[in-house]
Short mmCIF file of C-alpha atoms in Angstrom, two decimals:
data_model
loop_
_atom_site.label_atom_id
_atom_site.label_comp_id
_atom_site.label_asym_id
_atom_site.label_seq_id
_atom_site.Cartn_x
_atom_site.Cartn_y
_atom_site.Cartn_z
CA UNK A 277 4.03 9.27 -28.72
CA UNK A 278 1.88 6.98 -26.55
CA UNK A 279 -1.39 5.98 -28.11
CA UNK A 280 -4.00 5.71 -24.98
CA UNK A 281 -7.41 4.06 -25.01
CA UNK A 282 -9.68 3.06 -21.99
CA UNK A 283 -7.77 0.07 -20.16
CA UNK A 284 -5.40 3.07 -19.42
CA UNK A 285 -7.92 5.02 -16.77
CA UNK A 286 -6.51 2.83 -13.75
CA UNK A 287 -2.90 2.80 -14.69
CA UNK A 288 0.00 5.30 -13.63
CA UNK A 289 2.71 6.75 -15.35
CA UNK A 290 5.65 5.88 -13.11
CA UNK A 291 8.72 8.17 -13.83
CA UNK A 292 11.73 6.28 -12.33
CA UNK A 293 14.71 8.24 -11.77
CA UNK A 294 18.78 6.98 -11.86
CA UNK A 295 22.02 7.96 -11.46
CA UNK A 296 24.18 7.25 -14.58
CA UNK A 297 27.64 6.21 -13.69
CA UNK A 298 30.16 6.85 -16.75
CA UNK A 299 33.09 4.52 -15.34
CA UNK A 300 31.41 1.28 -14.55
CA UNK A 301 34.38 -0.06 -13.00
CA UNK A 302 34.74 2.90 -9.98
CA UNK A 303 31.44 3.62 -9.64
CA UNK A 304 29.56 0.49 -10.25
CA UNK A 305 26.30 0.30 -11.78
CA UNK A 306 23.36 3.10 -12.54
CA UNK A 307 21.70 3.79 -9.13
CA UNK A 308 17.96 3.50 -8.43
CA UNK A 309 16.98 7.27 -7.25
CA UNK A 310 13.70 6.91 -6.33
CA UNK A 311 10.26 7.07 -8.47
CA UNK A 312 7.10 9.39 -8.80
CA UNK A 313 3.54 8.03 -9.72
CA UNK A 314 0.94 10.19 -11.80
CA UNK A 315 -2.64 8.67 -12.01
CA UNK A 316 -3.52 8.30 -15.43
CA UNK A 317 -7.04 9.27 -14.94
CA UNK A 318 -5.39 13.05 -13.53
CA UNK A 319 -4.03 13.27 -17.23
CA UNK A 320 -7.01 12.16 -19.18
CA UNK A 321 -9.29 14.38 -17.05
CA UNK A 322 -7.50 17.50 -17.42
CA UNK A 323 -5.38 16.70 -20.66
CA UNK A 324 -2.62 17.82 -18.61
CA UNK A 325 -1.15 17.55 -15.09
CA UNK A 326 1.91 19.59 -13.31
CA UNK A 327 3.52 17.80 -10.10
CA UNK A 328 6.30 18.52 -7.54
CA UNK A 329 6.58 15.55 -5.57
CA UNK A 330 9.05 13.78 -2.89
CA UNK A 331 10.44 10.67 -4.55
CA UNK A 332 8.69 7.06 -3.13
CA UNK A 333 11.09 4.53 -2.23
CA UNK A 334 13.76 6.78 -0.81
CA UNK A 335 14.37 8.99 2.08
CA UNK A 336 15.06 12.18 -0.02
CA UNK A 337 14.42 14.04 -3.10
CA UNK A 338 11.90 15.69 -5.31
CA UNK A 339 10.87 15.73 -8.89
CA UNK A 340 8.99 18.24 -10.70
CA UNK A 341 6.94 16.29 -13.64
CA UNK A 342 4.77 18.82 -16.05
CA UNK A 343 2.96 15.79 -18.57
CA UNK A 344 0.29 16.79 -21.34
CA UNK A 345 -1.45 14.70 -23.90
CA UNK A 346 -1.98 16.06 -27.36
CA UNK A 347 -4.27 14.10 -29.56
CA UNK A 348 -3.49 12.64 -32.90
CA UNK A 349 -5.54 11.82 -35.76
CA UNK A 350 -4.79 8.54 -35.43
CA UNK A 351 -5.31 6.31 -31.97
CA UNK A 352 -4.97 9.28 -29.34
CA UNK A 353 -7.10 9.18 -26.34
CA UNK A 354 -10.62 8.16 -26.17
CA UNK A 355 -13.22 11.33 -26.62
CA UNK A 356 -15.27 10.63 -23.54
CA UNK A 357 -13.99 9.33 -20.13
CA UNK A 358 -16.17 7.19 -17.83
CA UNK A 359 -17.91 9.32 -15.54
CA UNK A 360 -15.98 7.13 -12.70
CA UNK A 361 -13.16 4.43 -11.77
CA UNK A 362 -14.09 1.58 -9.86
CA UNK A 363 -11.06 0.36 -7.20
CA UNK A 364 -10.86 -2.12 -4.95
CA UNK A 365 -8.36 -2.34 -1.16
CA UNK A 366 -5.29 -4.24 -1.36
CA UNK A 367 -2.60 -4.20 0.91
CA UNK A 368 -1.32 -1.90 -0.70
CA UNK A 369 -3.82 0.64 -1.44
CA UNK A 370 -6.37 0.26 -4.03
CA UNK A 371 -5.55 -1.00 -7.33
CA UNK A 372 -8.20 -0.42 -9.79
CA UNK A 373 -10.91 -3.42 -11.48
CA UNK A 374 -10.27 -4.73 -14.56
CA UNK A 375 -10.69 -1.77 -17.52
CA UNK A 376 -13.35 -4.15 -19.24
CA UNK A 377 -15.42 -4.40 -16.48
CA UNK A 378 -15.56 -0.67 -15.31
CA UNK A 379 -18.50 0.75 -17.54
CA UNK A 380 -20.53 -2.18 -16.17
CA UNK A 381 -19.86 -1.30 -12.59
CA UNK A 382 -20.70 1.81 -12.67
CA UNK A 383 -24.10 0.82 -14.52
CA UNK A 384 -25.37 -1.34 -12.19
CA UNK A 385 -24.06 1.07 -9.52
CA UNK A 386 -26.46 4.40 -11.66
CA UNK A 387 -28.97 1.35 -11.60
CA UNK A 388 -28.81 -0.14 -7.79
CA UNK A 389 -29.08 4.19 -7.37
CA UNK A 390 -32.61 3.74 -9.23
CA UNK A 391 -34.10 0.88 -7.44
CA UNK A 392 -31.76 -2.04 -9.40
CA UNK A 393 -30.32 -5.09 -7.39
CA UNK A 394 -27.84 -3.58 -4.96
CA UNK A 395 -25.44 -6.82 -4.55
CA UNK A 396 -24.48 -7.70 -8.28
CA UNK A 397 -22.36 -10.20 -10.00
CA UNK A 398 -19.51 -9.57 -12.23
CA UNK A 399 -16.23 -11.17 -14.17
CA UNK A 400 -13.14 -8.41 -13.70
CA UNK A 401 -10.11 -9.87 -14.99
CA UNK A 402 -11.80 -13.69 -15.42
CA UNK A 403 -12.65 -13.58 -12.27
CA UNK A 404 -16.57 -13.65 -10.57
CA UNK A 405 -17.14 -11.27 -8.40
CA UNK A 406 -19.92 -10.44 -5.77
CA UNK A 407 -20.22 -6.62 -5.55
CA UNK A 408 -22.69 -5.11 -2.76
CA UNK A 409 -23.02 -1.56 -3.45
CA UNK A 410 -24.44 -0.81 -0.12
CA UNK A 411 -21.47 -1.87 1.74
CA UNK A 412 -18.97 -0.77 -1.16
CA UNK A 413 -17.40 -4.24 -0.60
CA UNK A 414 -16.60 -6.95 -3.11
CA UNK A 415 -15.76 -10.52 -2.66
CA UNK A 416 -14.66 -13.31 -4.88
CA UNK A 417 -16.94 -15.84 -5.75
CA UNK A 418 -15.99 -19.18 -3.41
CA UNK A 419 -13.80 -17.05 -1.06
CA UNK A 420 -14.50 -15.90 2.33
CA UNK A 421 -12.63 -12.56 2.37
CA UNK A 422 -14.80 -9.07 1.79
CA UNK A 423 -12.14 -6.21 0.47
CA UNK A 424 -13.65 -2.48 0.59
CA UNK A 425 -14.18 -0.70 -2.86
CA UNK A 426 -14.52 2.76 -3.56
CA UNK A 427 -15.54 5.00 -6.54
CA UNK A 428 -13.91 7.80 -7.70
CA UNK A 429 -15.83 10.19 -9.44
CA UNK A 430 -14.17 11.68 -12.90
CA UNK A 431 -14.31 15.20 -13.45
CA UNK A 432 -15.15 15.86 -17.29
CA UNK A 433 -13.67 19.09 -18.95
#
């Protein structure tokens, strides 16, 4: 049981997959096989996701993952998703901003849409942020570097 709730949408579920060696002292220690991400936001959309995969982190090997959520009276996922997640480039890839600051991205985005300021300040994980929607950049308040953002649009069911 994993209770889920909305700082969850940019996270993964990382399945990491070993080798268990029974005599320690000829075979050593448990052996890192490799590891296979699933987006959270692939579960909450759908309520359930089904993945064959090659491993990351090693030259061989596949995993077959089938993951579902089923929702409890108690804590469970939340009834609505955002209608998007808002990520920004690393190095990398894109990690995603800070779950408390998500909803307000993507209303001053729907707003900048409707005639609303389209470079915007924010705080994302007590940091300030400069956002410019028409460049889909963001950059740090006092810093000089510009990192691409992107939104991904959530699919409701």
């Amino acid at each position: 049981s994993l209770p889920l709730n909305n700082s969850h949408f940019g996270q993964d579920v990382e399945f990491s997959v070993w080798d268990k060696d029974f005599v320690r002292t000829a075979q050593g220690s448990d052996d890192f096989l490799g590891r296979l991400r699933l987006p959270m936001v692939d579960l909450l959309r759908n309520r359930e996701a089904e993945l064959s995969q090659r491993l990351e982190d090693t030259s061989k090997g596949e995993l077959h993952v089938k993951a579902w959520l089923e929702h409890e009276t108690q804590g469970g996922y939340p009834s609505t998703l955002p209608s998007a997640l808002w990520e920004f480039e690393v190095k990398a890839g894109f990690e995603s901003f800070d779950p408390s600051s998500q909803k307000v991205l993507e209303d001053l985005y729907q707003a900048s849409l409707a005639g609303g300021a389209p470079n915007v300040k924010i705080r994302s994980a007590s940091v300030e942020v400069w956002v410019d929607f028409r460049t889909m950049t963001q950059q740090v308040v006092g810093r000089t570097r510009t990192r691409p953002i992107r939104r991904r649009a959530i699919r409701q069911s």
